[in-house]
Amino acid sequence: MQRSIEALQSQLDLREIEVAAGGGAVKVKIAASGKFLGLSLDPEFLKEDAKTVSDTVLGAIQDAAKQAKDLHDAEMQKVTASLQMPGLF
């Protein structure tokens, strides 16, 4: 079981999710393991007011983190499902 979890974690490190916000002006790349891999900002978008830029970047980061967590949890559930014994939880 331990090896299965370690193998899954290695696989999740390799699976990338890219999230775009602001019509593609902000792009965040994250591994399914939760490690942030990149942030791309359109130079034209940076001409917007600071609050708009900040809110859009924050929203993209939060969305990317949620998608990575959801994928991580779903994949981990597949591995650990065989361990769940009736009556324990």
Coordinates of N, CA and C in Angstrom, one line a residue:
M1 N 0.8 -1.2 0.0 CA 0.0 0.0 0.0 C 0.9 1.3 0.0
Q2 N 1.9 1.2 0.8 CA 2.8 2.4 0.9 C 3.4 2.7 -0.4
R3 N 3.8 1.6 -1.1 CA 4.4 1.8 -2.5 C 3.4 2.3 -3.5
S4 N 2.2 1.9 -3.3 CA 1.2 2.4 -4.2 C 1.0 3.9 -4.0
I5 N 1.0 4.4 -2.8 CA 0.8 5.8 -2.5 C 2.0 6.6 -3.0
E6 N 3.2 6.0 -2.7 CA 4.4 6.7 -3.2 C 4.4 6.8 -4.7
A7 N 4.0 5.8 -5.4 CA 4.0 5.8 -6.9 C 3.0 6.8 -7.4
L8 N 1.8 6.9 -6.7 CA 0.8 7.8 -7.1 C 1.3 9.3 -6.9
Q9 N 2.0 9.5 -5.8 CA 2.5 10.9 -5.5 C 3.5 11.2 -6.6
S10 N 4.3 10.3 -7.0 CA 5.2 10.6 -8.1 C 4.5 10.9 -9.4
Q11 N 3.4 10.2 -9.7 CA 2.6 10.4 -10.9 C 1.9 11.8 -10.8
L12 N 1.5 12.2 -9.6 CA 0.8 13.4 -9.4 C 1.8 14.6 -9.6
D13 N 3.0 14.4 -9.3 CA 4.0 15.4 -9.5 C 4.2 15.7 -11.0
L14 N 3.9 14.7 -11.9 CA 4.1 14.8 -13.3 C 2.9 15.4 -14.0
R15 N 1.7 15.2 -13.4 CA 0.5 15.7 -14.0 C 0.3 17.2 -13.8
E16 N 0.2 17.9 -14.9 CA 0.1 19.4 -14.8 C -1.3 19.8 -15.2
I17 N -1.7 20.9 -14.5 CA -3.0 21.5 -14.7 C -2.7 23.0 -15.0
E18 N -3.3 23.5 -16.0 CA -3.2 24.9 -16.4 C -4.5 25.6 -16.3
V19 N -4.5 26.7 -15.5 CA -5.8 27.4 -15.3 C -5.5 28.8 -15.9
A20 N -6.5 29.3 -16.6 CA -6.5 30.7 -17.2 C -7.6 31.5 -16.6
A21 N -7.3 32.8 -16.4 CA -8.3 33.7 -15.9 C -8.1 35.0 -16.6
G22 N -9.1 35.9 -16.5 CA -9.1 37.2 -17.1 C -9.0 37.1 -18.7
G23 N -9.7 36.1 -19.2 CA -9.7 35.9 -20.6 C -8.4 35.4 -21.2
G24 N -7.6 34.7 -20.3 CA -6.4 34.2 -20.7 C -5.2 35.1 -20.4
A25 N -5.5 36.2 -19.8 CA -4.4 37.2 -19.4 C -3.5 36.7 -18.3
V26 N -4.1 35.8 -17.5 CA -3.4 35.2 -16.3 C -3.4 33.7 -16.5
K27 N -2.3 33.0 -16.5 CA -2.2 31.6 -16.6 C -1.4 31.0 -15.4
V28 N -1.9 30.0 -14.7 CA -1.2 29.4 -13.6 C -1.1 27.9 -14.0
K29 N 0.1 27.4 -13.8 CA 0.4 26.0 -14.0 C 0.8 25.4 -12.7
I30 N 0.1 24.3 -12.4 CA 0.3 23.6 -11.1 C 0.3 22.1 -11.3
A31 N 1.1 21.4 -10.5 CA 1.1 19.9 -10.6 C 0.0 19.4 -9.8
A32 N -0.5 18.2 -10.1 CA -1.6 17.7 -9.3 C -1.2 17.4 -7.8
S33 N 0.1 17.4 -7.6 CA 0.5 17.2 -6.2 C 0.4 18.5 -5.4
G34 N 0.1 19.6 -6.1 CA 0.0 20.9 -5.4 C 1.1 21.9 -5.6
K35 N 2.2 21.4 -6.2 CA 3.4 22.3 -6.4 C 3.1 23.2 -7.6
F36 N 3.3 24.5 -7.3 CA 3.1 25.5 -8.4 C 4.3 25.5 -9.3
L37 N 4.0 25.5 -10.6 CA 5.0 25.3 -11.6 C 5.3 26.6 -12.5
G38 N 4.3 27.5 -12.5 CA 4.5 28.6 -13.3 C 3.3 29.6 -13.2
L39 N 3.6 30.9 -13.6 CA 2.7 32.0 -13.6 C 3.0 32.8 -14.8
S40 N 2.0 33.0 -15.6 CA 2.2 33.9 -16.8 C 1.2 35.0 -16.8
L41 N 1.7 36.2 -17.1 CA 0.8 37.4 -17.1 C 1.0 38.1 -18.4
D42 N -0.1 38.4 -19.1 CA -0.1 39.2 -20.3 C 0.4 40.6 -20.0
P43 N 1.4 41.1 -20.7 CA 1.9 42.5 -20.4 C 0.8 43.5 -20.5
E44 N -0.1 43.3 -21.5 CA -1.2 44.3 -21.6 C -2.1 44.3 -20.4
F45 N -2.3 43.1 -19.8 CA -3.2 43.0 -18.7 C -2.6 43.8 -17.5
L46 N -1.3 43.9 -17.4 CA -0.6 44.6 -16.3 C -0.9 46.1 -16.3
K47 N -1.5 46.6 -17.4 CA -1.8 48.0 -17.5 C -3.1 48.3 -16.8
E48 N -3.9 47.3 -16.5 CA -5.1 47.4 -15.7 C -4.8 47.9 -14.3
D49 N -5.8 48.3 -13.6 CA -5.6 48.8 -12.2 C -5.1 47.7 -11.3
A50 N -4.4 48.0 -10.3 CA -3.7 47.0 -9.5 C -4.7 46.1 -8.8
K51 N -5.9 46.5 -8.4 CA -6.9 45.7 -7.8 C -7.4 44.6 -8.7
T52 N -7.7 45.0 -10.0 CA -8.1 44.0 -11.0 C -7.1 43.0 -11.2
V53 N -5.8 43.4 -11.4 CA -4.7 42.4 -11.6 C -4.6 41.5 -10.4
S54 N -4.6 42.1 -9.2 CA -4.4 41.3 -8.0 C -5.6 40.3 -7.8
D55 N -6.8 40.7 -8.0 CA -8.0 39.9 -7.8 C -8.0 38.7 -8.8
T56 N -7.6 39.0 -10.1 CA -7.6 38.0 -11.1 C -6.5 37.0 -10.9
V57 N -5.3 37.4 -10.5 CA -4.2 36.5 -10.2 C -4.6 35.6 -9.0
L58 N -5.1 36.2 -8.0 CA -5.5 35.5 -6.8 C -6.6 34.4 -7.1
G59 N -7.6 34.8 -7.9 CA -8.6 33.9 -8.4 C -8.0 32.7 -9.1
A60 N -7.1 33.0 -10.0 CA -6.5 32.0 -10.8 C -5.7 31.0 -9.9
I61 N -5.0 31.5 -9.0 CA -4.2 30.7 -8.1 C -5.1 29.8 -7.2
Q62 N -6.2 30.4 -6.7 CA -7.1 29.7 -5.9 C -7.8 28.6 -6.7
D63 N -8.2 28.9 -8.0 CA -8.8 27.9 -8.8 C -7.8 26.7 -9.1
A64 N -6.6 27.1 -9.4 CA -5.6 26.1 -9.7 C -5.4 25.2 -8.5
A65 N -5.3 25.8 -7.3 CA -5.0 25.0 -6.1 C -6.2 24.0 -5.9
K66 N -7.4 24.5 -6.1 CA -8.6 23.7 -5.9 C -8.7 22.5 -6.9
Q67 N -8.4 22.8 -8.1 CA -8.4 21.7 -9.1 C -7.3 20.7 -8.8
A68 N -6.1 21.1 -8.4 CA -5.1 20.2 -8.0 C -5.5 19.4 -6.8
K69 N -6.1 20.0 -5.8 CA -6.5 19.2 -4.6 C -7.6 18.2 -5.0
D70 N -8.6 18.7 -5.8 CA -9.6 17.8 -6.2 C -9.1 16.5 -6.9
L71 N -8.2 16.8 -7.9 CA -7.6 15.7 -8.6 C -6.8 14.8 -7.7
H72 N -6.0 15.4 -6.8 CA -5.2 14.6 -5.8 C -6.1 13.8 -5.0
D73 N -7.1 14.3 -4.4 CA -8.0 13.6 -3.5 C -8.7 12.5 -4.3
A74 N -9.1 12.7 -5.5 CA -9.8 11.7 -6.3 C -8.9 10.5 -6.6
E75 N -7.6 10.8 -6.9 CA -6.7 9.7 -7.2 C -6.3 9.0 -6.0
M76 N -6.1 9.7 -4.9 CA -5.8 9.1 -3.6 C -6.9 8.2 -3.1
Q77 N -8.1 8.6 -3.4 CA -9.3 7.8 -3.0 C -9.3 6.5 -3.7
K78 N -8.9 6.5 -4.9 CA -8.8 5.2 -5.7 C -7.8 4.2 -5.0
V79 N -6.7 4.8 -4.6 CA -5.7 3.9 -4.0 C -6.1 3.4 -2.6
T80 N -6.7 4.3 -1.8 CA -7.0 3.9 -0.4 C -8.3 3.3 -0.3
A81 N -9.2 3.2 -1.3 CA -10.5 2.6 -1.2 C -10.4 1.2 -0.8
S82 N -9.4 0.5 -1.2 CA -9.3 -0.9 -0.8 C -9.0 -1.1 0.7
L83 N -8.5 -0.1 1.4 CA -8.2 -0.2 2.8 C -9.4 0.0 3.7
Q84 N -10.4 0.7 3.2 CA -11.5 1.0 4.0 C -12.3 -0.2 4.4
M85 N -12.4 -0.4 5.7 CA -13.1 -1.6 6.2 C -14.4 -1.1 6.9
P86 N -15.5 -1.8 6.6 CA -16.8 -1.4 7.1 C -16.8 -1.4 8.7
G87 N -17.4 -0.4 9.2 CA -17.5 -0.2 10.6 C -16.4 0.6 11.3
L88 N -15.3 0.9 10.6 CA -14.2 1.6 11.2 C -14.5 3.1 11.2
F89 N -15.2 3.6 10.2 CA -15.4 5.1 10.2 C -16.8 5.3 9.7

